[in-house]
XYZ file of N, CA and C in Angstrom:
771
model
N -11.822 2.384 -2.596
C -10.810 1.362 -2.400
C -9.969 1.250 -3.671
N -8.662 1.286 -3.532
C -7.749 1.281 -4.666
C -7.080 -0.081 -4.790
N -7.518 -0.876 -5.760
C -6.916 -2.182 -5.983
C -5.675 -2.097 -6.862
N -5.263 -0.905 -7.248
C -4.021 -0.727 -7.994
C -2.886 -0.264 -7.093
N -3.090 -0.308 -5.779
C -2.059 0.155 -4.854
C -0.770 -0.652 -5.003
N -0.905 -1.950 -5.239
C 0.281 -2.775 -5.446
C 1.064 -2.359 -6.675
N 0.362 -1.935 -7.708
C 1.046 -1.483 -8.922
C 1.733 -0.141 -8.688
N 1.172 0.718 -7.856
C 1.888 1.935 -7.465
C 3.196 1.570 -6.761
N 3.146 0.558 -5.913
C 4.354 0.086 -5.240
C 5.376 -0.408 -6.252
N 4.911 -1.179 -7.235
C 5.795 -1.696 -8.275
C 6.435 -0.565 -9.074
N 5.644 0.433 -9.445
C 6.184 1.568 -10.195
C 7.207 2.342 -9.374
N 6.952 2.488 -8.071
C 7.917 3.159 -7.211
C 9.234 2.414 -7.145
N 9.163 1.078 -7.054
C 10.384 0.274 -7.028
C 11.146 0.409 -8.344
N 10.428 0.347 -9.470
C 11.079 0.499 -10.772
C 11.690 1.885 -10.919
N 10.987 2.908 -10.446
C 11.520 4.267 -10.547
C 12.822 4.404 -9.765
N 12.859 3.830 -8.559
C 14.085 3.871 -7.772
C 15.228 3.147 -8.455
N 14.932 1.987 -9.049
C 15.964 1.222 -9.751
C 16.497 2.002 -10.947
N 15.593 2.599 -11.726
C 16.007 3.347 -12.915
C 16.870 4.546 -12.534
N 16.484 5.263 -11.489
C 17.267 6.431 -11.074
C 18.661 6.036 -10.616
N 18.782 4.914 -9.913
C 20.115 4.458 -9.507
C 20.917 3.975 -10.711
N 20.238 3.381 -11.701
C 20.931 2.977 -12.929
C 21.493 4.179 -13.673
N 20.788 5.312 -13.562
C 21.238 6.536 -14.224
C 22.375 7.218 -13.476
N 22.751 6.665 -12.324
C 23.889 7.190 -11.587
C 23.555 8.059 -10.401
N 22.284 8.253 -10.106
C 21.913 9.065 -8.951
C 22.192 8.300 -7.664
N 22.740 8.963 -6.657
C 22.921 8.298 -5.363
C 21.576 8.001 -4.720
N 21.573 7.009 -3.849
C 20.326 6.578 -3.223
C 19.665 7.701 -2.445
N 20.471 8.573 -1.842
C 19.927 9.650 -1.018
C 19.125 10.652 -1.859
N 19.393 10.703 -3.165
C 18.602 11.551 -4.059
C 17.506 10.761 -4.766
N 17.790 9.504 -5.080
C 16.823 8.682 -5.812
C 15.556 8.446 -5.002
N 15.709 8.256 -3.686
C 14.541 7.956 -2.846
C 13.560 9.125 -2.798
N 13.993 10.347 -2.415
C 13.011 11.447 -2.375
C 12.447 11.797 -3.744
N 13.255 11.674 -4.798
C 12.740 11.950 -6.134
C 11.666 10.938 -6.528
N 11.888 9.679 -6.167
C 10.896 8.642 -6.463
C 9.599 8.900 -5.714
N 9.704 9.199 -4.427
C 8.507 9.434 -3.609
C 7.740 10.648 -4.126
N 8.464 11.732 -4.435
C 7.803 12.939 -4.945
C 7.176 12.687 -6.314
N 7.900 11.979 -7.172
C 7.367 11.683 -8.493
C 6.123 10.819 -8.439
N 6.109 9.827 -7.553
C 4.937 8.964 -7.423
C 3.760 9.720 -6.813
N 4.044 10.670 -5.917
C 2.960 11.502 -5.375
C 2.292 12.294 -6.495
N 3.109 12.879 -7.366
C 2.555 13.601 -8.504
C 1.798 12.686 -9.450
N 2.306 11.478 -9.651
C 1.626 10.519 -10.523
C 0.276 10.112 -9.942
N 0.233 9.905 -8.632
C -1.031 9.551 -7.988
C -2.069 10.649 -8.137
N -1.646 11.895 -7.988
C -2.575 13.020 -8.157
C -3.048 13.124 -9.607
N -2.147 12.814 -10.547
C -2.530 12.848 -11.959
C -3.562 11.763 -12.273
N -3.357 10.571 -11.720
C -4.312 9.479 -11.925
C -5.681 9.859 -11.373
N -5.684 10.474 -10.191
C -6.961 10.889 -9.601
C -7.656 11.913 -10.483
N -6.887 12.834 -11.018
C -7.488 13.906 -11.824
C -8.045 13.377 -13.136
N -7.340 12.448 -13.772
C -7.740 11.998 -15.101
C -8.697 10.817 -15.081
N -8.570 9.941 -14.080
C -9.345 8.696 -14.098
C -10.402 8.616 -13.007
N -10.093 9.113 -11.814
C -11.005 8.931 -10.680
C -12.015 10.068 -10.574
N -11.567 11.291 -10.726
C -12.468 12.434 -10.541
C -13.672 12.419 -11.491
N -13.500 11.999 -12.751
C -14.672 11.981 -13.637
C -15.781 11.021 -13.209
N -15.472 10.043 -12.354
C -16.513 9.085 -11.958
C -16.949 9.292 -10.507
N -16.624 10.452 -9.938
C -17.100 10.741 -8.588
C -18.629 10.745 -8.565
N -19.184 10.149 -7.549
C -20.629 10.045 -7.450
C -21.176 8.739 -7.971
N -20.330 7.976 -8.692
C -20.749 6.667 -9.171
C -20.666 5.649 -8.032
N -21.319 4.497 -8.175
C -21.221 3.466 -7.134
C -19.775 3.062 -6.868
N -19.498 2.676 -5.622
C -18.144 2.305 -5.233
C -17.601 1.171 -6.091
N -18.489 0.290 -6.544
C -18.061 -0.833 -7.375
C -17.399 -0.346 -8.657
N -17.829 0.808 -9.165
C -17.235 1.371 -10.375
C -15.768 1.714 -10.151
N -15.481 2.322 -9.004
C -14.092 2.663 -8.672
C -13.262 1.401 -8.496
N -13.828 0.388 -7.853
C -13.112 -0.873 -7.649
C -12.718 -1.484 -8.989
N -13.669 -1.589 -9.905
C -13.384 -2.188 -11.205
C -12.395 -1.343 -11.999
N -12.503 -0.020 -11.881
C -11.575 0.854 -12.589
C -10.152 0.662 -12.091
N -9.975 0.596 -10.772
C -8.619 0.436 -10.233
C -8.050 -0.947 -10.548
N -8.898 -1.965 -10.596
C -8.419 -3.289 -11.013
C -7.905 -3.223 -12.452
N -8.670 -2.571 -13.320
C -8.228 -2.409 -14.701
C -6.957 -1.587 -14.809
N -6.838 -0.541 -13.987
C -5.627 0.273 -13.987
C -4.413 -0.557 -13.616
N -4.594 -1.485 -12.673
C -3.489 -2.343 -12.279
C -2.985 -3.186 -13.435
N -3.908 -3.768 -14.201
C -3.512 -4.559 -15.367
C -2.801 -3.692 -16.400
N -3.300 -2.486 -16.601
C -2.684 -1.587 -17.578
C -1.264 -1.223 -17.152
N -1.070 -0.907 -15.873
C 0.265 -0.543 -15.392
C 1.243 -1.698 -15.561
N 0.803 -2.914 -15.224
C 1.688 -4.070 -15.385
C 2.023 -4.291 -16.853
N 1.026 -4.128 -17.717
C 1.288 -4.312 -19.138
C 2.226 -3.263 -19.702
N 2.036 -2.013 -19.301
C 2.876 -0.939 -19.824
C 4.317 -1.065 -19.355
N 4.522 -1.476 -18.113
C 5.897 -1.561 -17.599
C 6.676 -2.657 -18.312
N 5.989 -3.732 -18.735
C 6.687 -4.800 -19.459
C 7.092 -4.361 -20.857
N 6.501 -3.294 -21.362
C 6.820 -2.808 -22.702
C 8.006 -1.856 -22.713
N 8.497 -1.484 -21.532
C 9.652 -0.578 -21.462
C 10.903 -1.357 -21.843
N 11.581 -0.989 -22.915
C 12.749 -1.765 -23.355
C 13.897 -1.684 -22.351
N 14.521 -2.819 -22.140
C 15.700 -2.863 -21.288
C 15.445 -3.177 -19.838
N 14.286 -2.800 -19.308
C 14.040 -3.037 -17.883
C 12.712 -3.727 -17.608
N 11.726 -3.537 -18.482
C 10.375 -3.991 -18.177
C 10.222 -5.487 -18.048
N 10.923 -6.248 -18.888
C 10.734 -7.696 -18.899
C 11.691 -8.425 -17.967
N 12.634 -7.734 -17.365
C 13.628 -8.387 -16.524
C 13.343 -8.220 -15.048
N 14.269 -8.727 -14.254
C 14.206 -8.573 -12.800
C 15.410 -7.770 -12.340
N 15.198 -6.947 -11.334
C 16.241 -6.037 -10.878
C 16.238 -5.994 -9.352
N 17.291 -5.436 -8.808
C 17.351 -5.210 -7.370
C 17.876 -3.808 -7.118
N 17.490 -3.241 -6.002
C 17.915 -1.887 -5.654
C 19.128 -1.972 -4.737
N 20.287 -1.493 -5.179
C 21.476 -1.562 -4.327
C 21.390 -0.577 -3.161
N 21.619 -1.083 -1.964
C 21.604 -0.252 -0.762
C 22.894 -0.501 0.012
N 23.357 0.471 0.800
C 24.637 0.310 1.513
C 24.651 -0.852 2.493
N 23.488 -1.209 3.040
C 23.441 -2.250 4.064
C 23.068 -3.619 3.495
N 23.152 -3.791 2.193
C 22.745 -5.056 1.581
C 23.675 -6.186 2.031
N 23.094 -7.298 2.459
C 23.864 -8.453 2.896
C 24.263 -8.417 4.361
N 24.050 -7.313 5.054
C 24.408 -7.213 6.466
C 23.329 -7.855 7.331
N 23.737 -8.347 8.494
C 22.789 -8.988 9.413
C 22.855 -8.293 10.768
N 21.758 -8.422 11.511
C 21.641 -7.835 12.851
C 21.306 -8.950 13.817
N 22.145 -9.114 14.836
C 21.968 -10.193 15.803
C 21.672 -9.621 17.180
N 20.693 -10.218 17.838
C 20.399 -9.898 19.230
C 19.927 -11.170 19.913
N 20.747 -11.664 20.804
C 20.439 -12.939 21.447
C 20.465 -14.054 20.414
N 19.393 -14.819 20.354
C 19.296 -15.881 19.359
C 18.589 -15.454 18.095
N 18.228 -14.172 18.005
C 17.498 -13.673 16.843
C 18.465 -13.087 15.826
N 18.322 -13.519 14.586
C 19.154 -13.018 13.498
C 18.244 -12.474 12.401
N 18.407 -11.203 12.077
C 17.623 -10.561 11.027
C 18.564 -9.863 10.056
N 18.187 -9.845 8.801
C 18.942 -9.045 7.847
C 18.643 -7.567 8.100
N 19.615 -6.732 7.810
C 19.430 -5.298 8.032
C 18.328 -4.762 7.117
N 18.152 -5.387 5.943
C 17.043 -4.988 5.073
C 15.704 -5.164 5.774
N 15.536 -6.287 6.491
C 14.290 -6.521 7.224
C 14.131 -5.546 8.381
N 15.227 -5.251 9.071
C 15.176 -4.276 10.164
C 14.792 -2.898 9.622
N 15.322 -2.554 8.444
C 14.978 -1.269 7.831
C 13.492 -1.198 7.502
N 12.929 -2.305 7.022
C 11.494 -2.343 6.721
C 10.681 -2.136 7.991
N 11.058 -2.841 9.060
C 10.329 -2.723 10.330
C 10.416 -1.296 10.871
N 11.631 -0.742 10.896
C 11.817 0.603 11.433
C 11.112 1.666 10.607
N 11.255 1.582 9.280
C 10.618 2.578 8.415
C 9.099 2.478 8.473
N 8.583 1.254 8.547
C 7.130 1.081 8.639
C 6.593 1.669 9.935
N 7.297 1.411 11.040
C 6.865 1.960 12.327
C 6.886 3.486 12.305
N 7.957 4.060 11.757
C 8.053 5.523 11.689
C 6.961 6.109 10.798
N 6.700 5.443 9.663
C 5.670 5.932 8.751
C 4.283 5.862 9.388
N 4.024 4.798 10.138
C 2.727 4.672 10.812
C 2.537 5.780 11.845
N 3.604 6.108 12.572
C 3.521 7.187 13.559
C 3.231 8.519 12.868
N 3.937 8.781 11.766
C 3.729 10.035 11.037
C 2.299 10.126 10.513
N 1.808 9.041 9.915
C 0.443 9.053 9.384
C -0.588 9.215 10.494
N -0.341 8.568 11.632
C -1.268 8.708 12.758
C -1.332 10.156 13.229
N -0.173 10.793 13.349
C -0.147 12.186 13.793
C -0.838 13.101 12.781
N -0.627 12.821 11.494
C -1.262 13.643 10.457
C -2.775 13.517 10.513
N -3.271 12.281 10.567
C -4.722 12.071 10.546
C -5.388 12.426 11.870
N -4.618 12.413 12.938
C -5.209 12.660 14.256
C -5.188 14.133 14.634
N -4.127 14.854 14.269
C -3.952 16.200 14.807
C -3.936 17.313 13.760
N -3.697 17.003 12.503
C -3.655 18.075 11.508
C -5.043 18.326 10.926
N -5.291 19.558 10.537
C -6.592 19.913 9.969
C -6.837 19.171 8.661
N -5.796 19.054 7.844
C -5.978 18.386 6.564
C -6.232 16.892 6.755
N -5.603 16.304 7.783
C -5.844 14.894 8.068
C -7.261 14.634 8.540
N -7.754 15.505 9.413
C -9.140 15.372 9.886
C -10.112 15.574 8.727
N -9.798 16.525 7.845
C -10.659 16.761 6.679
C -10.670 15.552 5.750
N -9.526 14.897 5.599
C -9.466 13.687 4.774
C -10.350 12.589 5.353
N -10.309 12.429 6.676
C -11.153 11.417 7.307
C -12.631 11.752 7.136
N -12.972 13.020 7.297
C -14.369 13.421 7.129
C -14.842 13.161 5.705
N -13.988 13.463 4.738
C -14.347 13.252 3.343
C -14.502 11.773 3.023
N -13.663 10.935 3.625
C -13.752 9.495 3.357
C -15.015 8.890 3.954
N -15.500 9.464 5.053
C -16.694 8.921 5.701
C -17.980 9.372 5.013
N -18.025 10.635 4.594
C -19.233 11.139 3.937
C -18.845 12.351 3.093
N -18.627 12.114 1.807
C -18.164 13.196 0.946
C -19.195 14.309 0.815
N -20.454 13.960 0.740
C -21.490 14.982 0.575
C -21.564 15.894 1.792
N -21.547 15.293 2.991
C -21.584 16.094 4.213
C -20.330 16.957 4.331
N -19.166 16.389 3.959
C -17.925 17.157 4.007
C -17.986 18.347 3.049
N -18.571 18.129 1.878
C -18.713 19.220 0.900
C -19.601 20.332 1.446
N -20.697 19.957 2.087
C -21.605 20.956 2.651
C -20.971 21.713 3.819
N -19.980 21.096 4.463
C -19.281 21.760 5.565
C -18.146 22.656 5.082
N -17.992 22.763 3.771
C -16.981 23.653 3.220
C -15.637 23.009 2.966
N -15.554 21.691 3.054
C -14.295 20.992 2.804
C -14.117 20.816 1.296
N -12.960 21.199 0.740
C -12.730 21.033 -0.706
C -12.493 19.561 -1.051
N -13.565 18.834 -1.262
C -13.499 17.378 -1.407
C -12.646 16.966 -2.600
N -12.832 17.616 -3.734
C -12.085 17.219 -4.929
C -10.587 17.424 -4.746
N -10.214 18.546 -4.171
C -8.797 18.800 -3.932
C -8.225 17.792 -2.940
N -9.012 17.471 -1.919
C -8.552 16.491 -0.938
C -8.398 15.115 -1.558
N -9.290 14.749 -2.476
C -9.160 13.457 -3.140
C -7.836 13.354 -3.885
N -7.445 14.446 -4.533
C -6.157 14.454 -5.206
C -5.005 14.278 -4.236
N -5.082 14.958 -3.091
C -4.033 14.818 -2.083
C -3.992 13.403 -1.518
N -5.161 12.807 -1.321
C -5.212 11.437 -0.800
C -4.549 10.469 -1.769
N -4.847 10.607 -3.050
C -4.232 9.720 -4.031
C -2.728 9.970 -4.137
N -2.315 11.226 -4.031
C -0.889 11.504 -4.022
C -0.199 10.907 -2.815
N -0.853 11.020 -1.645
C -0.290 10.448 -0.425
C -0.212 8.932 -0.515
N -1.274 8.297 -1.008
C -1.273 6.837 -1.095
C -0.222 6.345 -2.085
N -0.033 7.068 -3.193
C 0.984 6.673 -4.165
C 2.387 6.831 -3.596
N 2.619 7.895 -2.828
C 3.943 8.089 -2.227
C 4.229 7.037 -1.168
N 3.220 6.676 -0.377
C 3.402 5.610 0.617
C 3.679 4.282 -0.082
N 2.970 4.025 -1.189
C 3.224 2.806 -1.953
C 4.643 2.801 -2.512
N 5.127 3.961 -2.952
C 6.496 4.054 -3.458
C 7.506 3.738 -2.366
N 7.258 4.229 -1.156
C 8.149 3.914 -0.031
C 8.165 2.411 0.217
N 6.982 1.782 0.161
C 6.912 0.331 0.343
C 7.707 -0.391 -0.739
N 7.588 0.068 -1.979
C 8.341 -0.556 -3.059
C 9.839 -0.399 -2.897
N 10.280 0.776 -2.457
C 11.710 1.011 -2.240
C 12.244 0.165 -1.092
N 11.421 -0.063 -0.067
C 11.851 -0.905 1.048
C 11.898 -2.371 0.648
N 10.993 -2.777 -0.230
C 10.935 -4.175 -0.649
C 11.983 -4.502 -1.706
N 12.375 -3.505 -2.497
C 13.271 -3.735 -3.627
C 14.599 -4.397 -3.256
N 15.271 -4.029 -2.143
C 16.526 -4.713 -1.813
C 16.336 -6.151 -1.336
N 15.123 -6.511 -0.915
C 14.882 -7.844 -0.354
C 14.474 -8.825 -1.444
N 13.573 -8.407 -2.311
C 13.110 -9.257 -3.406
C 13.475 -8.605 -4.729
N 13.335 -9.339 -5.785
C 13.593 -8.782 -7.102
C 12.470 -7.830 -7.499
N 12.844 -6.796 -8.218
C 11.871 -5.847 -8.758
C 11.454 -6.347 -10.134
N 10.178 -6.628 -10.294
C 9.660 -7.129 -11.569
C 8.226 -6.654 -11.739
N 7.674 -6.863 -12.905
C 6.370 -6.299 -13.238
C 5.237 -6.884 -12.411
N 5.413 -8.096 -11.899
C 4.332 -8.751 -11.152
C 4.450 -8.573 -9.644
N 5.419 -7.791 -9.184
C 5.590 -7.656 -7.741
C 4.418 -6.900 -7.105
N 3.649 -6.192 -7.909
C 2.494 -5.479 -7.381
C 1.398 -6.388 -6.871
N 1.423 -7.666 -7.296
C 0.414 -8.609 -6.812
C 0.504 -8.782 -5.303
N 1.671 -8.478 -4.741
C 1.822 -8.556 -3.291
C 0.884 -7.588 -2.587
N 0.528 -6.514 -3.268
C -0.371 -5.530 -2.674
C -1.754 -6.073 -2.375
N -2.126 -7.179 -3.025
C -3.433 -7.782 -2.740
C -3.508 -8.317 -1.318
N -2.331 -8.572 -0.701
C -2.338 -9.049 0.683
C -2.817 -7.965 1.640
N -2.811 -6.714 1.187
C -3.297 -5.635 2.052
C -4.800 -5.739 2.275
N -5.517 -6.319 1.313
C -6.972 -6.424 1.463
C -7.360 -7.354 2.613
N -6.814 -8.580 2.695
C -7.115 -9.409 3.871
C -6.706 -8.751 5.181
N -5.563 -8.057 5.187
C -5.119 -7.390 6.413
C -6.100 -6.305 6.828
N -6.632 -5.556 5.844
C -7.600 -4.498 6.153
C -8.913 -5.074 6.656
N -9.337 -6.203 6.083
C -10.584 -6.832 6.531
C -10.443 -7.335 7.957
N -9.321 -7.974 8.260
C -9.104 -8.512 9.605
C -8.977 -7.384 10.621
N -8.193 -6.352 10.301
C -7.980 -5.268 11.250
C -9.132 -4.295 11.339
N -9.847 -4.116 10.242
C -10.940 -3.148 10.212
C -10.600 -1.982 9.305
N -11.442 -1.733 8.303
C -11.209 -0.624 7.382
C -11.261 0.707 8.130
N -10.321 1.591 7.771
C -10.300 2.910 8.382
C -9.538 2.980 9.687
N -8.939 1.873 10.120
C -8.196 1.856 11.378
C -6.730 1.586 11.090
N -5.858 2.550 11.403
C -4.428 2.368 11.189
C -3.858 1.285 12.101
N -4.166 1.282 13.418
C -3.711 0.156 14.255
C -4.274 -1.175 13.769
N -5.514 -1.152 13.276
C -6.109 -2.374 12.758
C -5.357 -2.917 11.565
N -4.883 -2.029 10.688
C -4.115 -2.468 9.524
C -2.817 -3.142 9.953
N -2.164 -2.586 10.984
C -0.916 -3.174 11.474
C -1.178 -4.549 12.075
N -2.173 -4.629 12.960
C -2.496 -5.908 13.599
C -2.976 -6.919 12.562
N -3.801 -6.465 11.618
C -4.277 -7.360 10.570
C -3.144 -7.909 9.728
N -2.173 -7.067 9.405
C -1.013 -7.533 8.656
C -0.208 -8.564 9.423
N -0.039 -8.337 10.730
C 0.682 -9.307 11.556
C -0.066 -10.635 11.622
N -1.390 -10.567 11.780
C -2.194 -11.792 11.848
C -2.077 -12.581 10.549
N -2.214 -11.897 9.420
C -2.122 -12.573 8.125
C -0.733 -13.174 7.928
N 0.306 -12.437 8.313
C 1.665 -12.947 8.174
C 1.912 -14.189 9.002
N 1.439 -14.177 10.257
C 1.615 -15.343 11.130
C 0.835 -16.536 10.594
N -0.400 -16.300 10.161
C -1.231 -17.394 9.633
C -0.590 -18.005 8.393
N -0.074 -17.176 7.490
C 0.562 -17.698 6.283
C 1.821 -18.491 6.617
N 2.602 -18.000 7.579
C 3.816 -18.717 7.972
C 3.479 -20.075 8.575
N 2.492 -20.113 9.458
C 2.093 -21.380 10.072
C 1.506 -22.330 9.035
N 0.709 -21.796 8.111
C 0.132 -22.644 7.067
C 1.211 -23.218 6.160
N 2.216 -22.403 5.837
C 3.305 -22.893 5.004
C 4.152 -23.944 5.689
N 4.208 -23.889 7.021
C 5.047 -24.839 7.766
C 4.309 -26.146 8.050
N 3.035 -26.047 8.434
C 2.312 -27.233 8.898
C 1.405 -27.864 7.839
N 0.970 -27.109 6.860
C 0.005 -27.618 5.889
C 0.691 -27.940 4.565
N 0.041 -28.731 3.713
C 0.638 -29.073 2.418
C 0.888 -27.840 1.559
N 1.731 -28.023 0.552
C 2.101 -26.914 -0.328
C 0.869 -26.356 -1.042
N 0.785 -25.060 -1.106
C -0.342 -24.404 -1.752
C -1.324 -23.796 -0.779
N -1.363 -24.325 0.461
C -2.300 -23.801 1.448
C -1.874 -22.432 1.965
N -0.590 -22.113 1.836
C -0.102 -20.836 2.353
C -0.808 -19.660 1.679
N -0.996 -19.744 0.363
C -1.622 -18.639 -0.364
C -3.122 -18.568 -0.132
N -3.720 -19.670 0.312
C -5.163 -19.707 0.544
C -5.510 -19.280 1.965
N -4.559 -19.471 2.892
C -4.838 -19.279 4.323
C -5.357 -17.880 4.632
N -4.780 -16.855 3.995
C -5.192 -15.474 4.284
C -6.666 -15.261 3.964
N -7.127 -15.835 2.879
C -8.514 -15.621 2.469
C -9.482 -16.479 3.280
N -9.001 -17.596 3.817
C -9.817 -18.366 4.759
C -10.052 -17.544 6.024
N -9.002 -16.868 6.486
C -9.134 -15.994 7.659
C -10.123 -14.868 7.371
N -10.082 -14.318 6.159
C -11.020 -13.256 5.782
C -12.458 -13.755 5.843
N -12.710 -14.942 5.313
C -14.066 -15.496 5.339
C -14.551 -15.700 6.769
N -13.664 -16.211 7.624
C -14.038 -16.414 9.025
C -14.331 -15.074 9.694
N -13.493 -14.070 9.431
C -13.683 -12.754 10.040
C -14.988 -12.118 9.575
N -15.321 -12.276 8.301
C -16.566 -11.698 7.791
C -17.793 -12.331 8.431
N -17.675 -13.587 8.832
C -18.792 -14.261 9.496
C -18.854 -13.888 10.972
N -17.694 -13.886 11.639
C -17.653 -13.683 13.088
C -17.713 -12.205 13.454
N -16.903 -11.387 12.784
C -16.818 -9.948 13.121
C -16.619 -9.158 11.829
N -17.696 -8.861 11.127
C -17.582 -8.236 9.799
C -16.841 -6.906 9.788
N -16.876 -6.161 10.881
C -16.213 -4.852 10.927
C -14.731 -4.939 11.253
N -14.211 -6.144 11.472
C -12.801 -6.301 11.789
C -12.517 -6.133 13.270
N -11.272 -6.385 13.643
C -10.891 -6.334 15.057
C -11.017 -4.931 15.632
N -10.691 -3.909 14.842
C -10.704 -2.532 15.333
C -11.732 -1.674 14.604
N -12.577 -2.286 13.799
C -13.573 -1.523 13.058
C -14.700 -1.048 13.952
N -15.326 0.045 13.548
C -16.434 0.611 14.309
C -17.757 0.076 13.776
N -18.700 -0.112 14.678
C -20.047 -0.509 14.287
C -20.822 0.727 13.842
N -21.124 0.768 12.565
C -21.825 1.924 12.007
C -23.274 1.555 11.717
N -24.178 2.440 12.074
C -25.595 2.218 11.821
C -26.162 3.373 11.022
N -27.050 3.041 10.125
C -27.731 4.063 9.336
C -29.172 4.175 9.794
N -29.610 5.411 9.980
C -31.006 5.645 10.336
C -31.794 5.981 9.074
N -32.943 5.369 8.934
C -33.780 5.620 7.767
C -35.168 6.037 8.225
């Protein structure tokens, strides 16, 4: 589990902003950012994660939490951009989309459309491609995958590269809506409640879990006193862990001893 995923998103947003500041058009800045973050994710896996393979999962959790703090600290030290707030200029900024009584900003529509397309692509990769199936096998049981001839270490690097590139896409989509700043990665912590509610390892579960958390937070912010909105997601997590620990779409796994 990577608790620095939000910081990967933040770095992707900053990278996109910096490239546009340097004069690159958005059509070039986006793929360069995604590719660069993929390479960065693979580098992090090679230097920080691979040496602790075989250690308890808690070790990886604590390491990624520490990595998140380091990334936030380092980005604030970058002169000229680290301590400020920025936005990513896009051609559709400020435009709205109306259908019936529903009014959405085009930035929000872009997030919805891009997220849906990305989920479809990831589903097809993990469901039908050999490398996607191998990634799933490795995530479920690395030792068994290794004995079956799957290059586990190489796949781990690809997984981290893929996760970093997806985080960069999320950061680029969020950048036109909110300000880009060093603490925007904290938003990535909301993915944990969504994963618990939907079920770890389930792509549809992650989508449904995110929708549930979003609706609960909106209702809590509207009906409950100030401050309850940020707590509501974790209350839902506690309830889910008691009622259905595997999540809405999680599988019941049993170990034979």
